[in-house]
């Protein structure tokens, strides 16, 4: 049995996707460097995203913590080919439980606490096998957490589709949600992603505490409601710990990006608009065309991260970010690159976002408003222009 003064050992579990992986890695880093924990991070990799693989490899090279990649289980017989991102991740994380439990048992140093991200909620019971405390890390903001844990009550109270409601949906102590602004899993109550989301709202409060990637001054009313026994505290019933802002640290400029940062160095202070729709966001061809014409006619300096246009939904690159082709001209207006070459840069698929936002030449950020991007914008003092695409971004 470990001595009373032994270093605590936290096991973290991350679901696939950069928007989930990066906050978990940063939490692990903080536990090691600030709180003197030993940390082991289990990552359920999509194995389909070059950018995700690069982040995992980079985290391993830090030697701050141990990173163990769990191969994704085959879920082809469990979900439809056109299943939503939420459904696919939820099923993946449910099916990974046996492998995760076995891998935890094989650790040389027994864990003293388990922290899972919100998609890993079904692995909370594994902590009971080890007789250790269990926590959920919610990498988004407190208002989405409030909506999530209140959803099981809305599920009982509201009879039809949420989008057909005539009045805003009430959340105790929090800003209400307008029917047209519900998160994607609430758009259709017969879709599997809705049932997965309701289940998430039921299971998250079963933890011993909830960590959320925000801070007191940013969301004081919502955090107060989550702790108030007369409001949402009667649902959560566990401590709420704001641990944000948890953002990715700046890294050295990669050799592939030297031209981009050389160009940025030559631009006036706060003169460049950075345009990026996160790790999963994609525009339609029509939207890309209109944005291109707007940039050209405005003569605004810009850096634009461009991906192959979406066919069905705005989150089509969630599992494939970093895999894009360099055939940019084929889906931009003819001659656009030549006509804007003196005022802007177009980057294929992926860019070092935190390094760009922290550059003195950047004065604005056109974003899908994923929470990682919002936090990075706030931390670097860069004003946002919002273009929400999917998930909780409205």
PDB file of N, CA and C in Angstrom, residues 307-360:
ATOM      1  N   UNK A 307     -10.384  24.622 -46.018  1.00  0.00           N
ATOM      2  CA  UNK A 307     -10.547  23.166 -46.146  1.00  0.00           C
ATOM      3  C   UNK A 307     -11.476  22.862 -47.299  1.00  0.00           C
ATOM      4  N   UNK A 308     -11.416  21.618 -47.766  1.00  0.00           N
ATOM      5  CA  UNK A 308     -12.348  21.147 -48.793  1.00  0.00           C
ATOM      6  C   UNK A 308     -13.769  21.424 -48.330  1.00  0.00           C
ATOM      7  N   UNK A 309     -14.624  21.979 -49.169  1.00  0.00           N
ATOM      8  CA  UNK A 309     -15.976  22.372 -48.755  1.00  0.00           C
ATOM      9  C   UNK A 309     -16.794  21.212 -48.201  1.00  0.00           C
ATOM     10  N   UNK A 310     -17.720  21.564 -47.289  1.00  0.00           N
ATOM     11  CA  UNK A 310     -18.614  20.574 -46.700  1.00  0.00           C
ATOM     12  C   UNK A 310     -19.672  20.138 -47.703  1.00  0.00           C
ATOM     13  N   UNK A 311     -20.099  18.894 -47.578  1.00  0.00           N
ATOM     14  CA  UNK A 311     -21.184  18.369 -48.402  1.00  0.00           C
ATOM     15  C   UNK A 311     -22.477  18.268 -47.589  1.00  0.00           C
ATOM     16  N   UNK A 312     -22.356  17.776 -46.332  1.00  0.00           N
ATOM     17  CA  UNK A 312     -23.549  17.547 -45.517  1.00  0.00           C
ATOM     18  C   UNK A 312     -23.629  18.447 -44.290  1.00  0.00           C
ATOM     19  N   UNK A 313     -22.534  18.530 -43.515  1.00  0.00           N
ATOM     20  CA  UNK A 313     -22.605  19.238 -42.240  1.00  0.00           C
ATOM     21  C   UNK A 313     -21.350  20.041 -41.981  1.00  0.00           C
ATOM     22  N   UNK A 314     -21.457  20.977 -41.025  1.00  0.00           N
ATOM     23  CA  UNK A 314     -20.345  21.870 -40.728  1.00  0.00           C
ATOM     24  C   UNK A 314     -19.242  21.256 -39.908  1.00  0.00           C
ATOM     25  N   UNK A 315     -19.385  19.984 -39.473  1.00  0.00           N
ATOM     26  CA  UNK A 315     -18.346  19.352 -38.663  1.00  0.00           C
ATOM     27  C   UNK A 315     -17.668  18.192 -39.389  1.00  0.00           C
ATOM     28  N   UNK A 316     -17.665  18.240 -40.735  1.00  0.00           N
ATOM     29  CA  UNK A 316     -17.208  17.089 -41.516  1.00  0.00           C
ATOM     30  C   UNK A 316     -15.727  16.767 -41.370  1.00  0.00           C
ATOM     31  N   UNK A 317     -14.926  17.721 -40.910  1.00  0.00           N
ATOM     32  CA  UNK A 317     -13.495  17.424 -40.792  1.00  0.00           C
ATOM     33  C   UNK A 317     -13.100  17.030 -39.376  1.00  0.00           C
ATOM     34  N   UNK A 318     -14.090  16.771 -38.497  1.00  0.00           N
ATOM     35  CA  UNK A 318     -13.796  16.475 -37.096  1.00  0.00           C
ATOM     36  C   UNK A 318     -12.821  15.311 -36.957  1.00  0.00           C
ATOM     37  N   UNK A 319     -13.020  14.244 -37.726  1.00  0.00           N
ATOM     38  CA  UNK A 319     -12.173  13.054 -37.607  1.00  0.00           C
ATOM     39  C   UNK A 319     -11.029  13.036 -38.624  1.00  0.00           C
ATOM     40  N   UNK A 320     -10.914  14.066 -39.459  1.00  0.00           N
ATOM     41  CA  UNK A 320      -9.907  14.017 -40.529  1.00  0.00           C
ATOM     42  C   UNK A 320      -9.055  15.276 -40.609  1.00  0.00           C
ATOM     43  N   UNK A 321      -9.111  16.140 -39.601  1.00  0.00           N
ATOM     44  CA  UNK A 321      -8.355  17.381 -39.670  1.00  0.00           C
ATOM     45  C   UNK A 321      -6.865  17.091 -39.836  1.00  0.00           C
ATOM     46  N   UNK A 322      -6.238  17.852 -40.717  1.00  0.00           N
ATOM     47  CA  UNK A 322      -4.826  17.645 -41.013  1.00  0.00           C
ATOM     48  C   UNK A 322      -4.578  16.759 -42.209  1.00  0.00           C
ATOM     49  N   UNK A 323      -5.652  16.223 -42.802  1.00  0.00           N
ATOM     50  CA  UNK A 323      -5.505  15.303 -43.928  1.00  0.00           C
ATOM     51  C   UNK A 323      -5.799  15.967 -45.268  1.00  0.00           C
ATOM     52  N   UNK A 324      -6.087  17.259 -45.269  1.00  0.00           N
ATOM     53  CA  UNK A 324      -6.576  17.922 -46.475  1.00  0.00           C
ATOM     54  C   UNK A 324      -5.563  17.997 -47.590  1.00  0.00           C
ATOM     55  N   UNK A 325      -6.082  18.195 -48.802  1.00  0.00           N
ATOM     56  CA  UNK A 325      -5.212  18.335 -49.971  1.00  0.00           C
ATOM     57  C   UNK A 325      -4.760  19.781 -50.094  1.00  0.00           C
ATOM     58  N   UNK A 326      -3.818  20.029 -50.963  1.00  0.00           N
ATOM     59  CA  UNK A 326      -3.337  21.381 -51.212  1.00  0.00           C
ATOM     60  C   UNK A 326      -3.957  21.993 -52.452  1.00  0.00           C
ATOM     61  N   UNK A 327      -5.028  21.388 -52.944  1.00  0.00           N
ATOM     62  CA  UNK A 327      -5.669  21.852 -54.171  1.00  0.00           C
ATOM     63  C   UNK A 327      -6.641  22.999 -53.864  1.00  0.00           C
ATOM     64  N   UNK A 328      -6.115  24.084 -53.291  1.00  0.00           N
ATOM     65  CA  UNK A 328      -6.953  25.195 -52.838  1.00  0.00           C
ATOM     66  C   UNK A 328      -7.661  25.912 -53.980  1.00  0.00           C
ATOM     67  N   UNK A 329      -6.988  26.252 -55.083  1.00  0.00           N
ATOM     68  CA  UNK A 329      -7.648  27.071 -56.115  1.00  0.00           C
ATOM     69  C   UNK A 329      -8.924  26.471 -56.678  1.00  0.00           C
ATOM     70  N   UNK A 330      -9.078  25.149 -56.618  1.00  0.00           N
ATOM     71  CA  UNK A 330     -10.221  24.515 -57.259  1.00  0.00           C
ATOM     72  C   UNK A 330     -11.542  24.854 -56.585  1.00  0.00           C
ATOM     73  N   UNK A 331     -11.521  25.289 -55.340  1.00  0.00           N
ATOM     74  CA  UNK A 331     -12.784  25.625 -54.689  1.00  0.00           C
ATOM     75  C   UNK A 331     -12.829  27.052 -54.154  1.00  0.00           C
ATOM     76  N   UNK A 332     -12.008  27.927 -54.742  1.00  0.00           N
ATOM     77  CA  UNK A 332     -12.088  29.368 -54.494  1.00  0.00           C
ATOM     78  C   UNK A 332     -12.358  30.060 -55.827  1.00  0.00           C
ATOM     79  N   UNK A 333     -12.904  31.296 -55.803  1.00  0.00           N
ATOM     80  CA  UNK A 333     -13.164  31.991 -57.065  1.00  0.00           C
ATOM     81  C   UNK A 333     -11.915  32.070 -57.941  1.00  0.00           C
ATOM     82  N   UNK A 334     -12.086  31.913 -59.218  1.00  0.00           N
ATOM     83  CA  UNK A 334     -10.960  31.933 -60.150  1.00  0.00           C
ATOM     84  C   UNK A 334     -10.184  33.240 -60.021  1.00  0.00           C
ATOM     85  N   UNK A 335      -8.880  33.120 -59.850  1.00  0.00           N
ATOM     86  CA  UNK A 335      -8.014  34.292 -59.749  1.00  0.00           C
ATOM     87  C   UNK A 335      -7.926  34.912 -58.371  1.00  0.00           C
ATOM     88  N   UNK A 336      -8.653  34.355 -57.383  1.00  0.00           N
ATOM     89  CA  UNK A 336      -8.689  34.947 -56.033  1.00  0.00           C
ATOM     90  C   UNK A 336      -7.294  35.028 -55.418  1.00  0.00           C
ATOM     91  N   UNK A 337      -6.522  33.943 -55.509  1.00  0.00           N
ATOM     92  CA  UNK A 337      -5.200  33.924 -54.894  1.00  0.00           C
ATOM     93  C   UNK A 337      -4.280  34.963 -55.504  1.00  0.00           C
ATOM     94  N   UNK A 338      -4.334  35.141 -56.810  1.00  0.00           N
ATOM     95  CA  UNK A 338      -3.486  36.137 -57.469  1.00  0.00           C
ATOM     96  C   UNK A 338      -3.903  37.557 -57.096  1.00  0.00           C
ATOM     97  N   UNK A 339      -5.213  37.785 -57.045  1.00  0.00           N
ATOM     98  CA  UNK A 339      -5.696  39.148 -56.783  1.00  0.00           C
ATOM     99  C   UNK A 339      -5.485  39.574 -55.333  1.00  0.00           C
ATOM    100  N   UNK A 340      -5.351  38.623 -54.407  1.00  0.00           N
ATOM    101  CA  UNK A 340      -5.208  38.969 -52.989  1.00  0.00           C
ATOM    102  C   UNK A 340      -3.814  38.673 -52.441  1.00  0.00           C
ATOM    103  N   UNK A 341      -2.882  38.314 -53.311  1.00  0.00           N
ATOM    104  CA  UNK A 341      -1.574  37.859 -52.832  1.00  0.00           C
ATOM    105  C   UNK A 341      -0.800  38.929 -52.063  1.00  0.00           C
ATOM    106  N   UNK A 342      -1.141  40.207 -52.267  1.00  0.00           N
ATOM    107  CA  UNK A 342      -0.427  41.276 -51.569  1.00  0.00           C
ATOM    108  C   UNK A 342      -1.032  41.626 -50.215  1.00  0.00           C
ATOM    109  N   UNK A 343      -2.228  41.090 -49.936  1.00  0.00           N
ATOM    110  CA  UNK A 343      -2.888  41.444 -48.667  1.00  0.00           C
ATOM    111  C   UNK A 343      -3.226  40.234 -47.803  1.00  0.00           C
ATOM    112  N   UNK A 344      -3.126  39.038 -48.350  1.00  0.00           N
ATOM    113  CA  UNK A 344      -3.543  37.891 -47.563  1.00  0.00           C
ATOM    114  C   UNK A 344      -2.824  36.605 -47.889  1.00  0.00           C
ATOM    115  N   UNK A 345      -2.982  35.637 -46.991  1.00  0.00           N
ATOM    116  CA  UNK A 345      -2.427  34.298 -47.178  1.00  0.00           C
ATOM    117  C   UNK A 345      -3.528  33.269 -46.989  1.00  0.00           C
ATOM    118  N   UNK A 346      -3.545  32.268 -47.835  1.00  0.00           N
ATOM    119  CA  UNK A 346      -4.464  31.145 -47.697  1.00  0.00           C
ATOM    120  C   UNK A 346      -3.644  29.917 -47.319  1.00  0.00           C
ATOM    121  N   UNK A 347      -4.046  29.271 -46.223  1.00  0.00           N
ATOM    122  CA  UNK A 347      -3.335  28.114 -45.687  1.00  0.00           C
ATOM    123  C   UNK A 347      -4.226  26.895 -45.832  1.00  0.00           C
ATOM    124  N   UNK A 348      -3.660  25.799 -46.275  1.00  0.00           N
ATOM    125  CA  UNK A 348      -4.441  24.581 -46.474  1.00  0.00           C
ATOM    126  C   UNK A 348      -4.637  23.820 -45.180  1.00  0.00           C
ATOM    127  N   UNK A 349      -5.903  23.664 -44.745  1.00  0.00           N
ATOM    128  CA  UNK A 349      -6.345  22.689 -43.760  1.00  0.00           C
ATOM    129  C   UNK A 349      -6.019  22.991 -42.303  1.00  0.00           C
ATOM    130  N   UNK A 350      -4.793  23.396 -41.981  1.00  0.00           N
ATOM    131  CA  UNK A 350      -4.387  23.479 -40.578  1.00  0.00           C
ATOM    132  C   UNK A 350      -3.310  24.530 -40.404  1.00  0.00           C
ATOM    133  N   UNK A 351      -3.361  25.266 -39.292  1.00  0.00           N
ATOM    134  CA  UNK A 351      -2.339  26.268 -38.986  1.00  0.00           C
ATOM    135  C   UNK A 351      -2.102  26.291 -37.484  1.00  0.00           C
ATOM    136  N   UNK A 352      -0.984  26.869 -37.068  1.00  0.00           N
ATOM    137  CA  UNK A 352      -0.648  26.972 -35.645  1.00  0.00           C
ATOM    138  C   UNK A 352      -1.436  28.132 -35.038  1.00  0.00           C
ATOM    139  N   UNK A 353      -2.655  27.821 -34.615  1.00  0.00           N
ATOM    140  CA  UNK A 353      -3.606  28.861 -34.233  1.00  0.00           C
ATOM    141  C   UNK A 353      -3.141  29.705 -33.056  1.00  0.00           C
ATOM    142  N   UNK A 354      -2.691  29.076 -31.984  1.00  0.00           N
ATOM    143  CA  UNK A 354      -2.329  29.841 -30.795  1.00  0.00           C
ATOM    144  C   UNK A 354      -1.139  30.752 -31.074  1.00  0.00           C
ATOM    145  N   UNK A 355      -0.217  30.289 -31.927  1.00  0.00           N
ATOM    146  CA  UNK A 355       0.934  31.119 -32.280  1.00  0.00           C
ATOM    147  C   UNK A 355       0.502  32.298 -33.145  1.00  0.00           C
ATOM    148  N   UNK A 356      -0.462  32.086 -34.030  1.00  0.00           N
ATOM    149  CA  UNK A 356      -0.965  33.171 -34.871  1.00  0.00           C
ATOM    150  C   UNK A 356      -1.715  34.189 -34.028  1.00  0.00           C
ATOM    151  N   UNK A 357      -2.596  33.729 -33.148  1.00  0.00           N
ATOM    152  CA  UNK A 357      -3.383  34.648 -32.321  1.00  0.00           C
ATOM    153  C   UNK A 357      -2.513  35.469 -31.375  1.00  0.00           C
ATOM    154  N   UNK A 358      -1.376  34.934 -30.984  1.00  0.00           N
ATOM    155  CA  UNK A 358      -0.502  35.655 -30.068  1.00  0.00           C
ATOM    156  C   UNK A 358       0.432  36.631 -30.787  1.00  0.00           C
ATOM    157  N   UNK A 359       0.376  36.666 -32.121  1.00  0.00           N
ATOM    158  CA  UNK A 359       1.245  37.566 -32.887  1.00  0.00           C
ATOM    159  C   UNK A 359       0.682  38.983 -32.863  1.00  0.00           C
ATOM    160  N   UNK A 360       1.565  39.960 -32.743  1.00  0.00           N
ATOM    161  CA  UNK A 360       1.153  41.363 -32.612  1.00  0.00           C
ATOM    162  C   UNK A 360       0.414  41.886 -33.839  1.00  0.00           C
TER     163      UNK A 360
END
